[in-house]
């Protein structure tokens, strides 16, 4: 490369332009993943304010984006959670906002029209290039189908236990009956033996 090419400002700008283009593409992909996710995603800043929600959240909750974005989680959560779950999730969120890792949990989401949906809630940190936490992404996964399967398994196990209990009871009855018959046979044999002895006494044989 000649001196003129190296000193050309346009050439010096190429790496910057590539970085900007890559950064924009990265951001575009992030937005696409955020918007296209089948799970509900809510982005919360470190002050506890909702700064973004994806379409799945709107579909799942029945609330529109405009009703959530810009609002504090503390103001929105009571509209979407049962009282007993609200306390748990606010404690979890507070722990996360303090920068501490929190585990996933299961809760009952209450939609705008009052329908209840079992969900798995998973918070994860959003960090900048320096590794500093800048927000939290709360993931809401509808686990209705999972709960249905668990209920079916529970019922099947209960039925199996009931069936086994009934079979055991039937076997116990059969055993008792068999033992009873055996005792009757023993008693009958004893009576026959006694009668035979008396008969011998009478006949002298």
PDB file of C-alpha atoms in Angstrom:
ATOM      1  CA  UNK A   1       0.000   0.000   0.000  1.00  0.00           C
ATOM      2  CA  UNK A   2       1.403   3.424  -0.959  1.00  0.00           C
ATOM      3  CA  UNK A   3       1.889   6.410   1.323  1.00  0.00           C
ATOM      4  CA  UNK A   4      -1.078   8.206  -0.230  1.00  0.00           C
ATOM      5  CA  UNK A   5      -3.360   5.205   0.386  1.00  0.00           C
ATOM      6  CA  UNK A   6      -2.301   4.942   4.031  1.00  0.00           C
ATOM      7  CA  UNK A   7      -2.793   8.635   4.643  1.00  0.00           C
ATOM      8  CA  UNK A   8      -6.168   8.714   2.875  1.00  0.00           C
ATOM      9  CA  UNK A   9      -8.817   9.573   5.552  1.00  0.00           C
ATOM     10  CA  UNK A  10     -11.365   7.443   3.689  1.00  0.00           C
ATOM     11  CA  UNK A  11      -9.171   4.363   4.145  1.00  0.00           C
ATOM     12  CA  UNK A  12      -8.735   5.133   7.852  1.00  0.00           C
ATOM     13  CA  UNK A  13     -12.517   5.262   8.260  1.00  0.00           C
ATOM     14  CA  UNK A  14     -13.076   1.766   6.804  1.00  0.00           C
ATOM     15  CA  UNK A  15     -12.391  -0.184  10.051  1.00  0.00           C
ATOM     16  CA  UNK A  16     -14.693   2.192  11.966  1.00  0.00           C
ATOM     17  CA  UNK A  17     -17.450   1.753   9.404  1.00  0.00           C
ATOM     18  CA  UNK A  18     -17.094  -2.024   9.584  1.00  0.00           C
ATOM     19  CA  UNK A  19     -17.319  -1.921  13.386  1.00  0.00           C
ATOM     20  CA  UNK A  20     -20.394   0.302  13.247  1.00  0.00           C
ATOM     21  CA  UNK A  21     -21.992  -1.973  10.661  1.00  0.00           C
ATOM     22  CA  UNK A  22     -21.241  -5.070  12.755  1.00  0.00           C
ATOM     23  CA  UNK A  23     -22.579  -3.342  15.864  1.00  0.00           C
ATOM     24  CA  UNK A  24     -25.794  -2.410  14.072  1.00  0.00           C
ATOM     25  CA  UNK A  25     -26.183  -5.963  12.762  1.00  0.00           C
ATOM     26  CA  UNK A  26     -25.609  -7.335  16.249  1.00  0.00           C
ATOM     27  CA  UNK A  27     -28.249  -5.004  17.681  1.00  0.00           C
ATOM     28  CA  UNK A  28     -30.652  -5.933  14.882  1.00  0.00           C
ATOM     29  CA  UNK A  29     -30.195  -9.628  15.622  1.00  0.00           C
ATOM     30  CA  UNK A  30     -30.723  -9.031  19.336  1.00  0.00           C
ATOM     31  CA  UNK A  31     -33.967  -7.190  18.634  1.00  0.00           C
ATOM     32  CA  UNK A  32     -35.075  -9.957  16.252  1.00  0.00           C
ATOM     33  CA  UNK A  33     -34.389 -12.647  18.864  1.00  0.00           C
ATOM     34  CA  UNK A  34     -36.140 -10.570  21.532  1.00  0.00           C
ATOM     35  CA  UNK A  35     -39.222  -9.940  19.392  1.00  0.00           C
ATOM     36  CA  UNK A  36     -39.453 -13.422  17.864  1.00  0.00           C
ATOM     37  CA  UNK A  37     -39.108 -15.376  21.102  1.00  0.00           C
ATOM     38  CA  UNK A  38     -42.080 -17.583  21.930  1.00  0.00           C
ATOM     39  CA  UNK A  39     -41.490 -16.892  25.617  1.00  0.00           C
ATOM     40  CA  UNK A  40     -42.461 -13.625  27.236  1.00  0.00           C
ATOM     41  CA  UNK A  41     -39.473 -11.299  27.710  1.00  0.00           C
ATOM     42  CA  UNK A  42     -39.502  -8.136  29.817  1.00  0.00           C
ATOM     43  CA  UNK A  43     -36.435  -5.906  29.969  1.00  0.00           C
ATOM     44  CA  UNK A  44     -36.087  -4.006  33.245  1.00  0.00           C
ATOM     45  CA  UNK A  45     -33.437  -1.392  34.051  1.00  0.00           C
ATOM     46  CA  UNK A  46     -31.539  -1.333  37.346  1.00  0.00           C
ATOM     47  CA  UNK A  47     -34.080   1.119  38.768  1.00  0.00           C
ATOM     48  CA  UNK A  48     -36.852  -1.431  38.350  1.00  0.00           C
ATOM     49  CA  UNK A  49     -38.493   0.299  35.387  1.00  0.00           C
ATOM     50  CA  UNK A  50     -39.755  -1.656  32.373  1.00  0.00           C
ATOM     51  CA  UNK A  51     -37.973  -0.477  29.232  1.00  0.00           C
ATOM     52  CA  UNK A  52     -39.090  -3.134  26.732  1.00  0.00           C
ATOM     53  CA  UNK A  53     -41.479  -6.066  26.342  1.00  0.00           C
ATOM     54  CA  UNK A  54     -41.767  -8.480  23.433  1.00  0.00           C
ATOM     55  CA  UNK A  55     -44.984  -9.435  21.573  1.00  0.00           C
ATOM     56  CA  UNK A  56     -45.218 -12.723  23.495  1.00  0.00           C
ATOM     57  CA  UNK A  57     -45.743 -10.771  26.727  1.00  0.00           C
ATOM     58  CA  UNK A  58     -48.626  -8.835  25.169  1.00  0.00           C
ATOM     59  CA  UNK A  59     -50.169 -12.053  23.856  1.00  0.00           C
ATOM     60  CA  UNK A  60     -49.710 -13.905  27.130  1.00  0.00           C
ATOM     61  CA  UNK A  61     -50.913 -11.180  29.503  1.00  0.00           C
ATOM     62  CA  UNK A  62     -53.463  -9.351  27.377  1.00  0.00           C
ATOM     63  CA  UNK A  63     -51.797  -6.049  28.302  1.00  0.00           C
ATOM     64  CA  UNK A  64     -50.493  -3.799  25.522  1.00  0.00           C
ATOM     65  CA  UNK A  65     -46.899  -2.626  25.355  1.00  0.00           C
ATOM     66  CA  UNK A  66     -47.972   0.958  26.042  1.00  0.00           C
ATOM     67  CA  UNK A  67     -49.524  -0.174  29.338  1.00  0.00           C
ATOM     68  CA  UNK A  68     -46.213  -1.607  30.550  1.00  0.00           C
ATOM     69  CA  UNK A  69     -43.211   0.175  29.041  1.00  0.00           C
ATOM     70  CA  UNK A  70     -42.023   3.103  31.132  1.00  0.00           C
ATOM     71  CA  UNK A  71     -43.853   1.854  34.230  1.00  0.00           C
ATOM     72  CA  UNK A  72     -42.229   0.548  37.401  1.00  0.00           C
ATOM     73  CA  UNK A  73     -42.401  -3.206  37.875  1.00  0.00           C
ATOM     74  CA  UNK A  74     -43.834  -2.528  41.344  1.00  0.00           C
ATOM     75  CA  UNK A  75     -46.822  -0.822  39.682  1.00  0.00           C
ATOM     76  CA  UNK A  76     -47.419  -3.436  36.970  1.00  0.00           C
ATOM     77  CA  UNK A  77     -46.729  -6.676  38.854  1.00  0.00           C
ATOM     78  CA  UNK A  78     -49.829  -6.433  41.126  1.00  0.00           C
ATOM     79  CA  UNK A  79     -52.010  -6.481  37.999  1.00  0.00           C
ATOM     80  CA  UNK A  80     -50.416  -9.699  36.722  1.00  0.00           C
ATOM     81  CA  UNK A  81     -49.746 -11.796  39.808  1.00  0.00           C
ATOM     82  CA  UNK A  82     -51.690 -13.360  42.658  1.00  0.00           C
ATOM     83  CA  UNK A  83     -50.947 -11.727  46.054  1.00  0.00           C
ATOM     84  CA  UNK A  84     -48.947 -14.693  47.365  1.00  0.00           C
ATOM     85  CA  UNK A  85     -46.842 -14.772  44.182  1.00  0.00           C
ATOM     86  CA  UNK A  86     -46.416 -10.991  44.089  1.00  0.00           C
ATOM     87  CA  UNK A  87     -44.515 -10.946  47.374  1.00  0.00           C
ATOM     88  CA  UNK A  88     -42.199 -13.743  46.252  1.00  0.00           C
ATOM     89  CA  UNK A  89     -41.421 -12.258  42.859  1.00  0.00           C
ATOM     90  CA  UNK A  90     -40.795  -8.746  44.222  1.00  0.00           C
ATOM     91  CA  UNK A  91     -38.304 -10.178  46.721  1.00  0.00           C
ATOM     92  CA  UNK A  92     -36.647 -12.076  43.868  1.00  0.00           C
ATOM     93  CA  UNK A  93     -36.529  -8.971  41.675  1.00  0.00           C
ATOM     94  CA  UNK A  94     -35.114  -6.875  44.508  1.00  0.00           C
ATOM     95  CA  UNK A  95     -32.376  -9.440  45.017  1.00  0.00           C
ATOM     96  CA  UNK A  96     -31.579  -9.377  41.288  1.00  0.00           C
ATOM     97  CA  UNK A  97     -31.508  -5.566  41.195  1.00  0.00           C
ATOM     98  CA  UNK A  98     -28.949  -5.702  43.999  1.00  0.00           C
ATOM     99  CA  UNK A  99     -26.754  -7.611  41.563  1.00  0.00           C
ATOM    100  CA  UNK A 100     -27.189 -11.007  43.179  1.00  0.00           C
ATOM    101  CA  UNK A 101     -28.048 -14.142  41.219  1.00  0.00           C
ATOM    102  CA  UNK A 102     -31.516 -15.518  41.877  1.00  0.00           C
ATOM    103  CA  UNK A 103     -32.995 -18.900  40.921  1.00  0.00           C
ATOM    104  CA  UNK A 104     -35.925 -19.541  38.622  1.00  0.00           C
ATOM    105  CA  UNK A 105     -39.369 -20.003  40.116  1.00  0.00           C
ATOM    106  CA  UNK A 106     -42.902 -21.012  39.182  1.00  0.00           C
ATOM    107  CA  UNK A 107     -45.782 -18.584  39.578  1.00  0.00           C
ATOM    108  CA  UNK A 108     -49.345 -18.019  38.460  1.00  0.00           C
ATOM    109  CA  UNK A 109     -49.738 -15.225  35.918  1.00  0.00           C
ATOM    110  CA  UNK A 110     -53.100 -13.456  35.927  1.00  0.00           C
ATOM    111  CA  UNK A 111     -54.053 -12.111  32.496  1.00  0.00           C
ATOM    112  CA  UNK A 112     -55.930  -8.891  31.877  1.00  0.00           C
ATOM    113  CA  UNK A 113     -59.202 -10.816  31.533  1.00  0.00           C
ATOM    114  CA  UNK A 114     -58.568 -12.752  34.750  1.00  0.00           C
ATOM    115  CA  UNK A 115     -57.382 -16.054  33.295  1.00  0.00           C
ATOM    116  CA  UNK A 116     -54.659 -17.797  35.305  1.00  0.00           C
ATOM    117  CA  UNK A 117     -51.598 -19.238  33.559  1.00  0.00           C
ATOM    118  CA  UNK A 118     -48.841 -21.220  35.312  1.00  0.00           C
ATOM    119  CA  UNK A 119     -45.454 -19.806  34.327  1.00  0.00           C
ATOM    120  CA  UNK A 120     -41.766 -20.410  34.933  1.00  0.00           C
ATOM    121  CA  UNK A 121     -40.020 -17.117  35.719  1.00  0.00           C
ATOM    122  CA  UNK A 122     -36.290 -16.796  35.037  1.00  0.00           C
ATOM    123  CA  UNK A 123     -34.344 -13.546  35.576  1.00  0.00           C
ATOM    124  CA  UNK A 124     -30.975 -12.991  33.900  1.00  0.00           C
ATOM    125  CA  UNK A 125     -28.616 -10.031  33.846  1.00  0.00           C
ATOM    126  CA  UNK A 126     -27.935  -7.747  30.887  1.00  0.00           C
ATOM    127  CA  UNK A 127     -24.338  -6.528  30.961  1.00  0.00           C
ATOM    128  CA  UNK A 128     -22.361  -3.922  29.052  1.00  0.00           C
ATOM    129  CA  UNK A 129     -18.960  -4.470  27.432  1.00  0.00           C
ATOM    130  CA  UNK A 130     -17.274  -3.879  30.810  1.00  0.00           C
ATOM    131  CA  UNK A 131     -19.316  -6.633  32.440  1.00  0.00           C
ATOM    132  CA  UNK A 132     -21.409  -4.208  34.474  1.00  0.00           C
ATOM    133  CA  UNK A 133     -25.076  -5.108  34.937  1.00  0.00           C
ATOM    134  CA  UNK A 134     -27.296  -2.618  33.132  1.00  0.00           C
ATOM    135  CA  UNK A 135     -30.613  -4.389  33.472  1.00  0.00           C
ATOM    136  CA  UNK A 136     -32.507  -7.630  33.847  1.00  0.00           C
ATOM    137  CA  UNK A 137     -34.348  -9.736  31.302  1.00  0.00           C
ATOM    138  CA  UNK A 138     -37.267 -11.529  32.921  1.00  0.00           C
ATOM    139  CA  UNK A 139     -38.365 -14.597  30.959  1.00  0.00           C
ATOM    140  CA  UNK A 140     -41.912 -15.886  31.342  1.00  0.00           C
ATOM    141  CA  UNK A 141     -42.545 -19.392  30.008  1.00  0.00           C
ATOM    142  CA  UNK A 142     -46.081 -20.771  29.804  1.00  0.00           C
ATOM    143  CA  UNK A 143     -45.936 -24.182  31.508  1.00  0.00           C
ATOM    144  CA  UNK A 144     -49.636 -25.037  31.187  1.00  0.00           C
ATOM    145  CA  UNK A 145     -48.865 -28.172  29.168  1.00  0.00           C
ATOM    146  CA  UNK A 146     -46.189 -29.247  31.642  1.00  0.00           C
ATOM    147  CA  UNK A 147     -48.607 -28.811  34.553  1.00  0.00           C
ATOM    148  CA  UNK A 148     -51.269 -30.776  32.659  1.00  0.00           C
ATOM    149  CA  UNK A 149     -48.830 -33.643  32.127  1.00  0.00           C
ATOM    150  CA  UNK A 150     -47.785 -33.544  35.784  1.00  0.00           C
ATOM    151  CA  UNK A 151     -51.443 -33.718  36.822  1.00  0.00           C
ATOM    152  CA  UNK A 152     -52.049 -36.686  34.513  1.00  0.00           C
ATOM    153  CA  UNK A 153     -49.013 -38.471  35.964  1.00  0.00           C
ATOM    154  CA  UNK A 154     -50.204 -37.709  39.500  1.00  0.00           C
ATOM    155  CA  UNK A 155     -53.671 -39.084  38.748  1.00  0.00           C
ATOM    156  CA  UNK A 156     -52.184 -42.159  37.067  1.00  0.00           C
ATOM    157  CA  UNK A 157     -49.989 -42.787  40.106  1.00  0.00           C
ATOM    158  CA  UNK A 158     -52.961 -42.333  42.437  1.00  0.00           C
ATOM    159  CA  UNK A 159     -54.998 -44.764  40.336  1.00  0.00           C
ATOM    160  CA  UNK A 160     -52.114 -47.227  40.358  1.00  0.00           C
ATOM    161  CA  UNK A 161     -51.886 -46.963  44.137  1.00  0.00           C
ATOM    162  CA  UNK A 162     -55.646 -47.463  44.467  1.00  0.00           C
ATOM    163  CA  UNK A 163     -55.515 -50.462  42.110  1.00  0.00           C
ATOM    164  CA  UNK A 164     -52.622 -51.972  44.059  1.00  0.00           C
ATOM    165  CA  UNK A 165     -54.416 -51.343  47.342  1.00  0.00           C
ATOM    166  CA  UNK A 166     -57.553 -53.022  46.004  1.00  0.00           C
ATOM    167  CA  UNK A 167     -55.567 -56.011  44.731  1.00  0.00           C
ATOM    168  CA  UNK A 168     -53.823 -56.362  48.089  1.00  0.00           C
ATOM    169  CA  UNK A 169     -57.186 -56.266  49.863  1.00  0.00           C
ATOM    170  CA  UNK A 170     -58.528 -58.935  47.491  1.00  0.00           C
ATOM    171  CA  UNK A 171     -55.462 -61.117  48.092  1.00  0.00           C
ATOM    172  CA  UNK A 172     -55.855 -60.678  51.842  1.00  0.00           C
ATOM    173  CA  UNK A 173     -59.488 -61.785  51.590  1.00  0.00           C
ATOM    174  CA  UNK A 174     -58.490 -64.831  49.529  1.00  0.00           C
ATOM    175  CA  UNK A 175     -55.758 -65.648  52.020  1.00  0.00           C
ATOM    176  CA  UNK A 176     -58.133 -65.276  54.953  1.00  0.00           C
ATOM    177  CA  UNK A 177     -60.658 -67.483  53.164  1.00  0.00           C
ATOM    178  CA  UNK A 178     -57.988 -70.094  52.425  1.00  0.00           C
ATOM    179  CA  UNK A 179     -56.768 -70.030  56.022  1.00  0.00           C
ATOM    180  CA  UNK A 180     -60.369 -70.288  57.184  1.00  0.00           C
ATOM    181  CA  UNK A 181     -60.966 -73.319  54.996  1.00  0.00           C
ATOM    182  CA  UNK A 182     -57.738 -74.910  56.227  1.00  0.00           C
ATOM    183  CA  UNK A 183     -58.811 -74.401  59.832  1.00  0.00           C
ATOM    184  CA  UNK A 184     -62.208 -75.879  59.040  1.00  0.00           C
ATOM    185  CA  UNK A 185     -60.504 -78.936  57.528  1.00  0.00           C
ATOM    186  CA  UNK A 186     -58.312 -79.328  60.623  1.00  0.00           C
ATOM    187  CA  UNK A 187     -61.369 -79.076  62.888  1.00  0.00           C
ATOM    188  CA  UNK A 188     -63.296 -81.516  60.723  1.00  0.00           C
ATOM    189  CA  UNK A 189     -60.440 -84.028  60.796  1.00  0.00           C
ATOM    190  CA  UNK A 190     -60.271 -83.697  64.570  1.00  0.00           C
ATOM    191  CA  UNK A 191     -64.005 -84.268  64.886  1.00  0.00           C
ATOM    192  CA  UNK A 192     -63.762 -87.319  62.633  1.00  0.00           C
ATOM    193  CA  UNK A 193     -60.883 -88.664  64.755  1.00  0.00           C
ATOM    194  CA  UNK A 194     -62.917 -88.164  67.945  1.00  0.00           C
ATOM    195  CA  UNK A 195     -65.941 -89.875  66.418  1.00  0.00           C
ATOM    196  CA  UNK A 196     -63.787 -92.790  65.265  1.00  0.00           C
ATOM    197  CA  UNK A 197     -62.445 -93.204  68.819  1.00  0.00           C
ATOM    198  CA  UNK A 198     -65.954 -93.187  70.282  1.00  0.00           C
ATOM    199  CA  UNK A 199     -67.099 -95.673  67.662  1.00  0.00           C
ATOM    200  CA  UNK A 200     -64.256 -98.003  68.628  1.00  0.00           C
ATOM    201  CA  UNK A 201     -65.208 -97.702  72.284  1.00  0.00           C
ATOM    202  CA  UNK A 202     -68.788 -98.621  71.492  1.00  0.00           C
ATOM    203  CA  UNK A 203     -68.024-101.489  69.153  1.00  0.00           C
ATOM    204  CA  UNK A 204     -64.961-102.620  71.004  1.00  0.00           C
ATOM    205  CA  UNK A 205     -62.985-102.666  67.820  1.00  0.00           C
TER     206      UNK A 205
END
